[in-house]
mmCIF file of C-alpha atoms in Angstrom:
data_model
loop_
_atom_site.group_PDB
_atom_site.id
_atom_site.type_symbol
_atom_site.label_atom_id
_atom_site.label_comp_id
_atom_site.label_asym_id
_atom_site.label_seq_id
_atom_site.Cartn_x
_atom_site.Cartn_y
_atom_site.Cartn_z
ATOM 1 C CA ASP A 645 -14.569 8.266 -1.103
ATOM 2 C CA GLN A 646 -10.911 8.606 -0.249
ATOM 3 C CA GLN A 647 -10.700 8.010 3.487
ATOM 4 C CA VAL A 648 -7.009 8.753 3.945
ATOM 5 C CA LYS A 649 -5.655 12.025 2.642
ATOM 6 C CA GLN A 650 -2.154 13.351 2.265
ATOM 7 C CA ASN A 651 -2.637 16.917 1.135
ATOM 8 C CA SER A 652 1.001 17.715 0.475
ATOM 9 C CA PRO A 653 2.174 15.950 -2.683
ATOM 10 C CA SER A 654 5.774 16.950 -2.110
ATOM 11 C CA LEU A 655 8.193 18.134 0.536
ATOM 12 C CA SER A 656 11.748 19.406 0.145
ATOM 13 C CA VAL A 657 13.997 19.551 3.194
ATOM 14 C CA GLN A 658 17.658 20.189 3.827
ATOM 15 C CA GLU A 659 19.809 17.338 5.063
ATOM 16 C CA GLY A 660 19.966 17.294 8.835
ATOM 17 C CA ARG A 661 16.697 19.155 9.317
ATOM 18 C CA ILE A 662 13.329 17.744 10.335
ATOM 19 C CA SER A 663 10.826 16.367 7.822
ATOM 20 C CA ILE A 664 7.183 16.508 8.876
ATOM 21 C CA LEU A 665 4.628 14.601 6.831
ATOM 22 C CA ASN A 666 0.929 14.956 7.513
ATOM 23 C CA CYS A 667 -2.033 12.666 7.021
ATOM 24 C CA ASP A 668 -5.751 13.113 7.697
ATOM 25 C CA TYR A 669 -8.437 10.458 7.771
ATOM 26 C CA THR A 670 -12.211 10.497 7.771
ATOM 27 C CA ASN A 671 -13.183 7.001 8.916
ATOM 28 C CA SER A 672 -13.575 6.974 12.700
ATOM 29 C CA MET A 673 -13.401 3.167 12.642
ATOM 30 C CA PHE A 674 -9.706 3.231 11.744
ATOM 31 C CA ASP A 675 -7.719 2.020 14.732
ATOM 32 C CA TYR A 676 -4.336 1.129 13.286
ATOM 33 C CA PHE A 677 -2.151 3.457 11.275
ATOM 34 C CA LEU A 678 1.003 2.861 9.295
ATOM 35 C CA TRP A 679 3.580 4.678 7.239
ATOM 36 C CA TYR A 680 5.160 3.053 4.220
ATOM 37 C CA LYS A 681 8.151 4.251 2.244
ATOM 38 C CA LYS A 682 8.560 3.663 -1.477
ATOM 39 C CA TYR A 683 11.559 4.029 -3.759
ATOM 40 C CA PRO A 684 11.136 4.165 -7.560
ATOM 41 C CA ALA A 685 10.504 0.784 -9.211
ATOM 42 C CA GLU A 686 10.098 -0.868 -5.821
ATOM 43 C CA GLY A 687 7.105 -1.783 -3.724
ATOM 44 C CA PRO A 688 6.195 0.081 -0.541
ATOM 45 C CA THR A 689 8.073 -1.043 2.556
ATOM 46 C CA PHE A 690 6.774 -0.755 6.096
ATOM 47 C CA LEU A 691 8.304 2.037 8.129
ATOM 48 C CA ILE A 692 6.430 2.537 11.392
ATOM 49 C CA SER A 693 2.956 2.038 12.830
ATOM 50 C CA ILE A 694 0.778 3.203 15.692
ATOM 51 C CA SER A 695 -2.297 1.800 17.362
ATOM 52 C CA SER A 696 -5.182 4.078 18.281
ATOM 53 C CA ILE A 697 -4.575 3.424 21.978
ATOM 54 C CA LYS A 698 -1.330 5.408 21.702
ATOM 55 C CA ASP A 699 -0.595 8.961 20.645
ATOM 56 C CA LYS A 700 3.088 8.533 19.858
ATOM 57 C CA ASN A 701 5.415 5.827 18.628
ATOM 58 C CA GLU A 702 9.114 6.249 18.073
ATOM 59 C CA ASP A 703 11.644 4.153 16.183
ATOM 60 C CA GLY A 704 15.064 5.666 15.784
ATOM 61 C CA ARG A 705 14.843 8.777 13.636
ATOM 62 C CA PHE A 706 11.157 8.188 12.917
ATOM 63 C CA THR A 707 8.282 9.237 15.173
ATOM 64 C CA VAL A 708 4.596 8.996 14.413
ATOM 65 C CA PHE A 709 2.070 11.130 16.266
ATOM 66 C CA LEU A 710 -1.651 10.405 16.361
ATOM 67 C CA ASN A 711 -4.363 12.926 17.221
ATOM 68 C CA LYS A 712 -7.592 10.931 17.258
ATOM 69 C CA SER A 713 -9.871 13.859 17.995
ATOM 70 C CA ALA A 714 -8.561 15.677 14.948
ATOM 71 C CA LYS A 715 -8.307 12.480 12.890
ATOM 72 C CA HIS A 716 -4.768 13.447 12.052
ATOM 73 C CA LEU A 717 -1.399 11.784 12.165
ATOM 74 C CA SER A 718 2.061 12.931 11.290
ATOM 75 C CA LEU A 719 5.455 11.415 10.662
ATOM 76 C CA HIS A 720 8.578 13.183 11.864
ATOM 77 C CA ILE A 721 11.989 12.283 10.486
ATOM 78 C CA VAL A 722 14.892 13.717 12.468
ATOM 79 C CA PRO A 723 17.496 14.261 11.187
ATOM 80 C CA SER A 724 16.638 13.889 7.514
ATOM 81 C CA GLN A 725 19.194 12.050 5.393
ATOM 82 C CA PRO A 726 19.623 11.796 1.592
ATOM 83 C CA GLY A 727 18.509 8.152 1.714
ATOM 84 C CA ASP A 728 15.160 9.320 3.067
ATOM 85 C CA SER A 729 14.292 10.743 -0.344
ATOM 86 C CA ALA A 730 11.296 8.617 -1.360
ATOM 87 C CA VAL A 731 7.507 8.609 -1.535
ATOM 88 C CA TYR A 732 5.842 8.179 1.862
ATOM 89 C CA PHE A 733 2.381 6.688 2.139
ATOM 90 C CA CYS A 734 0.067 6.940 5.101
ATOM 91 C CA ALA A 735 -2.223 3.925 5.566
ATOM 92 C CA ALA A 736 -4.926 2.809 7.969
ATOM 93 C CA SER A 737 -7.070 -0.183 8.788
ATOM 94 C CA THR A 738 -10.102 -1.028 10.925
ATOM 95 C CA SER A 739 -10.504 -3.814 13.433
ATOM 96 C CA ASN A 740 -12.847 -5.610 11.048
ATOM 97 C CA ASP A 741 -10.416 -6.463 8.313
ATOM 98 C CA TYR A 742 -6.880 -6.688 7.077
ATOM 99 C CA LYS A 743 -7.044 -4.370 4.085
ATOM 100 C CA LEU A 744 -5.131 -1.119 4.145
ATOM 101 C CA SER A 745 -6.499 2.226 2.993
ATOM 102 C CA PHE A 746 -3.730 4.413 1.641
ATOM 103 C CA GLY A 747 -3.237 8.081 0.986
ATOM 104 C CA ALA A 748 -1.861 9.388 -2.316
ATOM 105 C CA GLY A 749 1.660 9.754 -0.970
ATOM 106 C CA THR A 750 4.095 12.587 -0.285
ATOM 107 C CA THR A 751 7.349 12.765 -2.238
ATOM 108 C CA VAL A 752 10.179 13.783 0.061
ATOM 109 C CA THR A 753 13.386 15.202 -1.357
ATOM 110 C CA VAL A 754 16.297 15.681 1.006
ATOM 111 C CA ARG A 755 18.755 18.302 -0.279
ATOM 112 C CA ALA A 756 22.442 18.043 0.548
ATOM 113 C CA GLU B 458 14.363 -15.322 2.222
ATOM 114 C CA ALA B 459 12.912 -14.283 -1.116
ATOM 115 C CA GLY B 460 10.465 -11.407 -1.085
ATOM 116 C CA VAL B 461 7.203 -11.033 -2.939
ATOM 117 C CA THR B 462 7.777 -11.335 -6.661
ATOM 118 C CA GLN B 463 5.564 -10.150 -9.494
ATOM 119 C CA PHE B 464 5.567 -10.880 -13.195
ATOM 120 C CA PRO B 465 5.752 -9.160 -15.590
ATOM 121 C CA SER B 466 7.299 -5.922 -14.372
ATOM 122 C CA HIS B 467 5.736 -4.052 -17.286
ATOM 123 C CA SER B 468 2.934 -4.831 -19.701
ATOM 124 C CA VAL B 469 1.680 -2.742 -22.614
ATOM 125 C CA ILE B 470 -1.501 -3.940 -24.290
ATOM 126 C CA GLU B 471 -4.217 -2.631 -26.556
ATOM 127 C CA LYS B 472 -7.683 -1.843 -25.298
ATOM 128 C CA GLY B 473 -9.821 -4.958 -25.474
ATOM 129 C CA GLN B 474 -6.956 -7.386 -24.995
ATOM 130 C CA THR B 475 -6.422 -9.685 -22.049
ATOM 131 C CA VAL B 476 -3.591 -9.499 -19.547
ATOM 132 C CA THR B 477 -2.683 -11.815 -16.695
ATOM 133 C CA LEU B 478 -0.527 -10.642 -13.819
ATOM 134 C CA ARG B 479 1.193 -13.078 -11.502
ATOM 135 C CA CYS B 480 2.221 -12.774 -7.872
ATOM 136 C CA ASP B 481 4.357 -15.142 -5.838
ATOM 137 C CA PRO B 482 4.057 -14.354 -2.125
ATOM 138 C CA ILE B 483 6.672 -14.966 0.520
ATOM 139 C CA SER B 484 6.795 -18.674 1.268
ATOM 140 C CA GLY B 485 4.496 -19.567 4.130
ATOM 141 C CA HIS B 486 2.392 -16.417 3.917
ATOM 142 C CA ASP B 487 -1.250 -17.399 3.787
ATOM 143 C CA ASN B 488 -2.527 -13.849 3.340
ATOM 144 C CA LEU B 489 -2.196 -12.405 -0.140
ATOM 145 C CA TYR B 490 -3.453 -9.009 -1.253
ATOM 146 C CA TRP B 491 -3.781 -7.131 -4.523
ATOM 147 C CA TYR B 492 -3.646 -3.342 -4.647
ATOM 148 C CA ARG B 493 -3.565 -0.833 -7.507
ATOM 149 C CA ARG B 494 -2.172 2.664 -7.865
ATOM 150 C CA VAL B 495 -3.520 4.737 -10.729
ATOM 151 C CA MET B 496 -1.747 7.843 -12.087
ATOM 152 C CA GLY B 497 0.068 8.842 -8.903
ATOM 153 C CA LYS B 498 -3.059 8.651 -6.796
ATOM 154 C CA GLU B 499 -3.668 6.595 -3.678
ATOM 155 C CA ILE B 500 -2.913 2.889 -3.535
ATOM 156 C CA LYS B 501 -6.291 1.164 -3.583
ATOM 157 C CA PHE B 502 -7.135 -2.241 -2.172
ATOM 158 C CA LEU B 503 -8.522 -4.767 -4.644
ATOM 159 C CA LEU B 504 -8.843 -8.050 -2.779
ATOM 160 C CA HIS B 505 -7.535 -10.334 -0.055
ATOM 161 C CA PHE B 506 -6.951 -14.080 -0.135
ATOM 162 C CA VAL B 507 -6.469 -16.342 2.833
ATOM 163 C CA LYS B 508 -4.847 -19.389 1.307
ATOM 164 C CA GLU B 509 -7.022 -20.123 -1.743
ATOM 165 C CA SER B 510 -10.171 -18.431 -0.415
ATOM 166 C CA LYS B 511 -11.229 -14.907 -1.239
ATOM 167 C CA GLN B 512 -11.622 -13.215 2.126
ATOM 168 C CA ASP B 513 -12.504 -9.770 0.837
ATOM 169 C CA GLU B 514 -12.972 -8.703 -2.763
ATOM 170 C CA SER B 515 -14.745 -5.452 -2.046
ATOM 171 C CA GLY B 516 -12.195 -3.421 -3.985
ATOM 172 C CA MET B 517 -12.469 -5.234 -7.302
ATOM 173 C CA PRO B 518 -13.607 -2.589 -9.817
ATOM 174 C CA ASN B 519 -15.877 -4.752 -11.964
ATOM 175 C CA ASN B 520 -16.320 -8.206 -13.431
ATOM 176 C CA ARG B 521 -13.572 -7.651 -15.985
ATOM 177 C CA PHE B 522 -11.153 -8.458 -13.179
ATOM 178 C CA LEU B 523 -10.676 -12.053 -12.055
ATOM 179 C CA ALA B 524 -8.290 -13.098 -9.311
ATOM 180 C CA GLU B 525 -7.363 -16.659 -8.503
ATOM 181 C CA ARG B 526 -5.079 -18.397 -6.073
ATOM 182 C CA THR B 527 -5.142 -22.063 -6.877
ATOM 183 C CA GLY B 528 -3.560 -24.235 -4.216
ATOM 184 C CA GLY B 529 -3.036 -21.276 -1.959
ATOM 185 C CA THR B 530 0.380 -20.434 -3.374
ATOM 186 C CA TYR B 531 0.815 -17.962 -6.219
ATOM 187 C CA SER B 532 -1.990 -15.753 -7.432
ATOM 188 C CA THR B 533 -3.026 -14.402 -10.811
ATOM 189 C CA LEU B 534 -5.048 -11.322 -11.657
ATOM 190 C CA LYS B 535 -6.628 -11.357 -15.093
ATOM 191 C CA VAL B 536 -8.094 -8.312 -16.777
ATOM 192 C CA GLN B 537 -10.390 -9.167 -19.680
ATOM 193 C CA PRO B 538 -11.088 -7.111 -21.714
ATOM 194 C CA ALA B 539 -8.724 -4.341 -20.658
ATOM 195 C CA GLU B 540 -9.904 -0.722 -20.752
ATOM 196 C CA LEU B 541 -7.881 2.498 -20.758
ATOM 197 C CA GLU B 542 -8.748 3.245 -17.110
ATOM 198 C CA ASP B 543 -7.155 -0.059 -16.032
ATOM 199 C CA SER B 544 -3.701 1.439 -16.563
ATOM 200 C CA GLY B 545 -1.699 1.714 -13.373
ATOM 201 C CA VAL B 546 0.691 -0.136 -11.126
ATOM 202 C CA TYR B 547 -0.641 -3.352 -9.614
ATOM 203 C CA PHE B 548 0.956 -4.339 -6.332
ATOM 204 C CA CYS B 549 0.761 -7.674 -4.617
ATOM 205 C CA ALA B 550 1.458 -8.054 -0.912
ATOM 206 C CA SER B 551 1.575 -10.949 1.501
ATOM 207 C CA SER B 552 1.550 -11.416 5.255
ATOM 208 C CA GLN B 553 1.646 -14.203 7.785
ATOM 209 C CA VAL B 554 -1.599 -15.642 9.024
ATOM 210 C CA GLY B 555 -2.720 -14.499 12.424
ATOM 211 C CA HIS B 556 -3.021 -10.961 13.643
ATOM 212 C CA ARG B 557 -3.938 -8.216 11.236
ATOM 213 C CA TYR B 558 -1.009 -6.212 12.609
ATOM 214 C CA ASN B 559 1.302 -8.624 10.811
ATOM 215 C CA GLU B 560 3.300 -6.629 8.316
ATOM 216 C CA GLN B 561 2.221 -6.695 4.705
ATOM 217 C CA PHE B 562 5.245 -7.154 2.443
ATOM 218 C CA PHE B 563 4.833 -5.663 -1.005
ATOM 219 C CA GLY B 564 6.182 -6.775 -4.325
ATOM 220 C CA PRO B 565 7.729 -4.327 -6.822
ATOM 221 C CA GLY B 566 4.515 -4.085 -8.802
ATOM 222 C CA THR B 567 3.466 -4.612 -12.403
ATOM 223 C CA ARG B 568 3.066 -1.465 -14.456
ATOM 224 C CA LEU B 569 0.155 -1.971 -16.841
ATOM 225 C CA THR B 570 -0.384 0.390 -19.746
ATOM 226 C CA VAL B 571 -3.536 0.025 -21.834
ATOM 227 C CA LEU B 572 -3.408 1.883 -25.153
#
C-alpha cells in the first residue's frame, strides 16, 4: 500500500543542466509535501517543502511543483552541480498526523 | 548543536537473537520518530513519541518490536527475536513540539543485518 511513488530509481544529468525528479501519490488526504536529500552513510536531510494550498515553491536552485489534480509533484534543480549527487526522497503527510510517508528514492548522478 | 545520534551504526546478528537500537534526539525535541528502510525501498514510518508517550505506533510491524522512551529523552528500539526480514536501515528523527510542519531531523541510521 505504498502511497508515495518515485518511479525513476535513477537519473543521470550533466553538470549545469536541469534535473527533474518526479513523484506521484495516491492518498488524497496528503496536504504537505517534502523533498529530502540523502548522502551515503548519512540520514536524510530536509531540502524543500510545499503545502497543498500552493502549486510552486522555490528556494535557490530548487523548485518544487505540485499538481493536486494529477496527484503529482516534481523537483527541479537548476543548474545541477556535482554536490547534488545523492538520493532524493519525496515525502508527504496528512493534516491528521506528523508521520511522513516516503517514496523509494531517486539516485541522482551529476556528471562533470 | 549536536544532531540526532544513533547507536550502533551497524549491527550483525543471527536470526532469533535480540538487538537494541538507541537514538538520542536533538536536545529539546519532544517529538521522536522511528523509520525503517528495507533493501533500497521506501522509508517506512514505525512510530512517533511525544516526550515519553507513544503518539502513533501504527507502523510497528509486529509484537517482536518494542520501542521505549523513558523520561522523554533517548529512545530504544528492541527487536526480539530478530527475523531475516528485519534487516534494513533504521532511522530515528526528531522535531520540535508544535506544528507538524516543524522539520524532522534524521540521524545517520543503524544498519541491521540479520543472518
